[in-house]
Coordinates of C-alpha atoms in Angstrom, one line a residue:
Chain G
E895 CA 91.5 73.3 134.5
V896 CA 88.8 70.7 134.5
Q897 CA 88.2 69.3 138.0
L898 CA 85.6 66.6 139.4
V899 CA 85.6 66.0 143.1
E900 CA 83.4 63.3 144.7
S901 CA 82.5 63.3 148.3
G902 CA 79.9 61.7 150.7
G903 CA 81.4 57.9 150.9
G904 CA 81.9 56.4 154.0
L905 CA 80.7 53.1 156.1
V906 CA 77.0 52.2 156.1
Q907 CA 75.3 49.0 157.2
P908 CA 73.5 47.1 154.7
G909 CA 69.8 48.4 153.7
G910 CA 71.1 51.9 154.8
S911 CA 71.4 54.9 152.3
L912 CA 74.2 57.4 151.2
K913 CA 74.3 60.1 149.0
L914 CA 77.1 61.1 146.9
S915 CA 78.2 64.4 145.4
C916 CA 80.5 65.2 142.7
A917 CA 81.5 69.0 142.2
A918 CA 82.7 70.3 138.9
S919 CA 84.7 73.2 137.8
G920 CA 86.8 74.4 135.0
F921 CA 84.1 73.5 132.2
A922 CA 80.5 73.9 131.0
F923 CA 79.0 71.4 133.5
S924 CA 75.4 72.5 132.5
G925 CA 76.0 71.2 128.9
S926 CA 77.9 68.0 130.0
A927 CA 76.5 64.5 131.0
V928 CA 77.8 63.2 134.1
N929 CA 78.2 59.4 134.4
W930 CA 78.9 57.5 137.7
V931 CA 81.2 54.5 137.5
R932 CA 82.5 52.3 140.4
R933 CA 85.3 49.9 140.9
A934 CA 84.7 47.0 143.5
P935 CA 87.6 45.2 145.2
G936 CA 89.0 42.6 142.8
K937 CA 86.7 43.6 140.1
G938 CA 86.8 46.0 137.1
L939 CA 85.0 49.2 136.2
E940 CA 81.2 49.0 136.0
W941 CA 79.1 51.7 135.0
V942 CA 76.5 52.7 137.4
G943 CA 74.4 55.4 135.5
H944 CA 74.3 58.8 133.9
I945 CA 72.4 62.1 133.6
R946 CA 72.3 63.9 130.5
S947 CA 72.2 67.8 130.2
K948 CA 69.0 70.1 130.5
T949 CA 69.2 70.1 126.4
N950 CA 68.5 66.3 126.6
N951 CA 65.9 66.8 129.3
Y952 CA 67.9 65.7 132.2
A953 CA 67.4 62.0 131.0
T954 CA 68.8 59.4 133.1
L955 CA 69.9 55.9 132.3
Y956 CA 71.1 52.9 134.9
G957 CA 73.2 50.0 134.6
E958 CA 71.4 46.7 136.0
S959 CA 73.0 46.9 139.3
A960 CA 71.7 50.3 140.2
K961 CA 68.3 50.0 138.9
R962 CA 65.2 50.7 141.5
R963 CA 67.9 51.4 144.2
F964 CA 70.0 54.4 142.9
T965 CA 68.9 57.9 141.7
I966 CA 71.0 60.1 139.8
S967 CA 70.3 64.0 139.9
R968 CA 72.0 67.3 139.2
D969 CA 72.0 70.8 140.3
D970 CA 73.6 73.0 137.5
S971 CA 73.2 76.1 139.5
K972 CA 76.0 74.5 142.1
N973 CA 78.0 72.6 139.2
T974 CA 77.1 69.6 141.1
A975 CA 75.6 66.1 140.4
Y976 CA 74.5 63.5 143.0
L977 CA 74.2 59.7 143.5
Q978 CA 71.5 58.7 145.9
M979 CA 72.0 55.1 146.8
N980 CA 69.3 53.1 148.9
S981 CA 68.7 49.7 150.0
L982 CA 72.8 49.3 149.9
R983 CA 74.0 45.8 149.7
I984 CA 77.6 44.5 150.8
E985 CA 78.5 43.8 147.1
D986 CA 77.9 47.8 146.7
T987 CA 81.2 48.2 148.3
A988 CA 83.5 50.1 145.9
V989 CA 85.3 53.3 144.9
Y990 CA 82.6 55.6 143.1
Y991 CA 83.9 57.7 140.3
C992 CA 82.0 60.5 138.7
M993 CA 83.1 61.4 134.8
S994 CA 82.0 64.2 133.0
A995 CA 83.5 66.8 130.3
A996 CA 83.9 63.7 127.9
T997 CA 87.2 62.6 129.3
A998 CA 87.6 63.9 132.9
W999 CA 87.4 61.7 135.8
G1000 CA 87.4 62.5 139.7
R1001 CA 89.5 60.9 142.3
G1002 CA 86.7 58.7 143.8
T1003 CA 85.1 58.2 147.1
L1004 CA 85.1 54.8 148.8
V1005 CA 81.8 53.4 149.8
T1006 CA 81.9 50.6 152.3
V1007 CA 78.7 48.3 153.1
S1008 CA 79.1 46.3 156.2
S1009 CA 77.5 45.4 159.6
Chain A
S1053 CA 72.9 44.4 125.3
Y1054 CA 76.4 44.5 123.8
E1055 CA 79.4 42.9 125.6
L1056 CA 83.1 43.7 125.3
T1057 CA 85.8 41.1 125.7
Q1058 CA 89.5 41.8 126.7
P1059 CA 92.5 39.5 127.3
P1060 CA 93.1 39.6 131.1
A1061 CA 96.7 40.0 130.7
V1062 CA 99.5 41.4 128.5
S1063 CA 103.2 41.3 129.2
V1064 CA 105.9 43.4 127.3
S1065 CA 109.4 44.4 128.1
P1066 CA 110.4 48.2 128.4
G1067 CA 110.5 49.8 124.7
Q1068 CA 108.5 47.2 123.0
T1069 CA 105.0 47.6 121.5
A1070 CA 101.8 46.7 123.4
R1071 CA 98.6 45.8 121.9
I1072 CA 95.6 45.4 124.0
T1073 CA 92.5 44.3 122.0
C1074 CA 88.7 44.8 122.9
S1075 CA 86.0 42.6 120.9
G1076 CA 82.3 43.2 120.6
D1077 CA 79.4 43.2 118.2
G1078 CA 78.8 46.9 118.9
L1079 CA 82.0 48.0 118.0
A1080 CA 81.5 47.8 114.3
K1081 CA 79.2 50.9 114.7
L1082 CA 79.9 52.5 118.0
Y1083 CA 82.6 54.4 119.6
T1084 CA 85.3 52.8 121.8
Y1085 CA 87.0 54.6 124.7
W1086 CA 90.2 53.4 126.7
Y1087 CA 91.0 54.0 130.2
Q1088 CA 94.0 53.3 132.1
Q1089 CA 94.1 52.8 135.9
R1090 CA 97.1 52.4 137.7
P1091 CA 96.9 50.7 141.2
G1092 CA 95.2 52.9 143.8
Q1093 CA 94.5 55.6 141.6
A1094 CA 91.6 57.0 139.3
P1095 CA 90.8 56.0 135.9
V1096 CA 92.4 58.1 133.2
T1097 CA 91.0 58.5 129.6
V1098 CA 94.0 57.9 127.2
I1099 CA 91.8 57.2 123.9
Y1100 CA 88.2 58.5 123.2
K1101 CA 86.1 57.9 120.0
D1102 CA 88.3 55.3 118.7
K1103 CA 91.4 57.4 118.0
E1104 CA 91.5 60.5 119.7
R1105 CA 94.2 61.3 122.5
P1106 CA 93.1 63.8 125.2
P1107 CA 95.5 66.8 126.0
G1108 CA 98.2 65.3 128.1
I1109 CA 98.2 61.8 126.9
P1110 CA 101.5 60.9 125.3
E1111 CA 101.5 60.1 121.7
R1112 CA 102.9 56.4 122.2
F1113 CA 99.0 55.7 123.0
S1114 CA 97.0 55.3 120.1
G1115 CA 93.6 53.4 119.4
S1116 CA 92.5 51.8 116.1
T1117 CA 89.2 49.7 115.3
S1118 CA 88.4 47.2 112.5
G1119 CA 85.1 45.4 112.4
K1120 CA 84.0 44.2 115.7
R1121 CA 87.7 44.8 117.3
A1122 CA 89.3 47.8 118.9
T1123 CA 92.9 48.0 119.7
L1124 CA 94.6 50.0 122.1
T1125 CA 98.5 50.2 121.1
I1126 CA 101.2 51.9 123.4
T1127 CA 104.4 52.2 121.2
G1128 CA 107.7 52.2 123.3
V1129 CA 106.3 51.0 126.4
Q1130 CA 107.6 52.5 129.6
T1131 CA 107.7 51.1 133.1
E1132 CA 105.0 53.7 134.2
D1133 CA 102.5 52.1 131.6
E1134 CA 102.0 49.1 134.0
A1135 CA 98.4 49.5 134.7
D1136 CA 94.8 48.1 134.2
Y1137 CA 93.3 49.0 130.6
F1138 CA 89.6 49.2 130.3
C1139 CA 87.8 49.3 126.9
Q1140 CA 84.2 50.9 127.0
S1141 CA 81.6 51.4 124.6
S1142 CA 77.7 51.9 124.5
D1143 CA 75.6 48.9 125.6
T1144 CA 73.0 49.5 122.6
A1145 CA 72.7 51.2 119.5
D1146 CA 69.4 53.0 120.8
S1147 CA 69.5 56.8 120.7
H1148 CA 69.8 56.9 124.5
R1149 CA 72.8 54.6 125.4
G1150 CA 74.3 53.2 128.6
W1151 CA 77.7 52.2 128.9
V1152 CA 79.5 48.7 128.7
F1153 CA 83.0 48.1 130.2
G1154 CA 85.5 45.2 128.9
G1155 CA 86.6 43.0 131.9
G1156 CA 90.0 44.8 131.9
T1157 CA 93.5 43.9 130.7
Y1158 CA 96.6 44.1 133.2
L1159 CA 99.4 45.3 131.3
T1160 CA 102.7 44.2 132.9
V1161 CA 106.0 45.8 132.0
L1162 CA 108.8 43.2 132.6

C-alpha cells in the first residue's frame, strides 16, 4: 500500500524555523518526485515546491511564497523527503502535505506561526 | 506563468450530474489533474493526466478537456461527494515545470 506520512509540524514564532519530514512506503520512492503543497485556513491549495529524482539530478523548484526561505531535500536511503522552512511568517500557517507516486497524498501536518 | 480559473461553487441534487470547469491558457497543451478535498481531510487525486482515474476512485468521476478548458464530471452525484475540488496543471511549458492550482470549487450536494 502506498503511504506518505508527514511529521514535524507545530507552533513556531514568526522568524523561526521548522523542518518537516515526509516518510514514504509502498512504492519506488527513489524514482519519484515529491511535491509539497499547503492549505492555509480559508484558502485553497498552494504549491510549495518539489524535488525530482536522482535521474533528474534532484532538481528543485519552488513556488513564489517559498523562494529564498524554504528548501526541499530528500534521503532516498530513508525513503524520506524534507521541507526546511526558515524565516517563517504568520501567513505560512497551514496544513502541509507531501505528494508523490504520481497520485498519493499524505495526511498532512499542521504548522502554526504565531507569537 | 499560467493561471487556472474555477467557479467558486457548484450545487446539484443527489443523483444528478455535476460538472466543474477549469480554464487556463496552458490547458491546451498541458495535463490537468483534479483533487477532491473533504472538510478536515487530506486531498485525494480523483483524475490525473486529463482523464485517468486512479485505482479506487469510483467510475462516476471522469475528466475531459477541450482547448483551454478542462471539466471534471461526476455522474450520479452522491452526498459523500460534497467537497472542495481543485484543478492543477503546470505553470509553464518549460522542461522543468512547477505546479499551479485553480482556486477551488465547493460542490454542494443539496
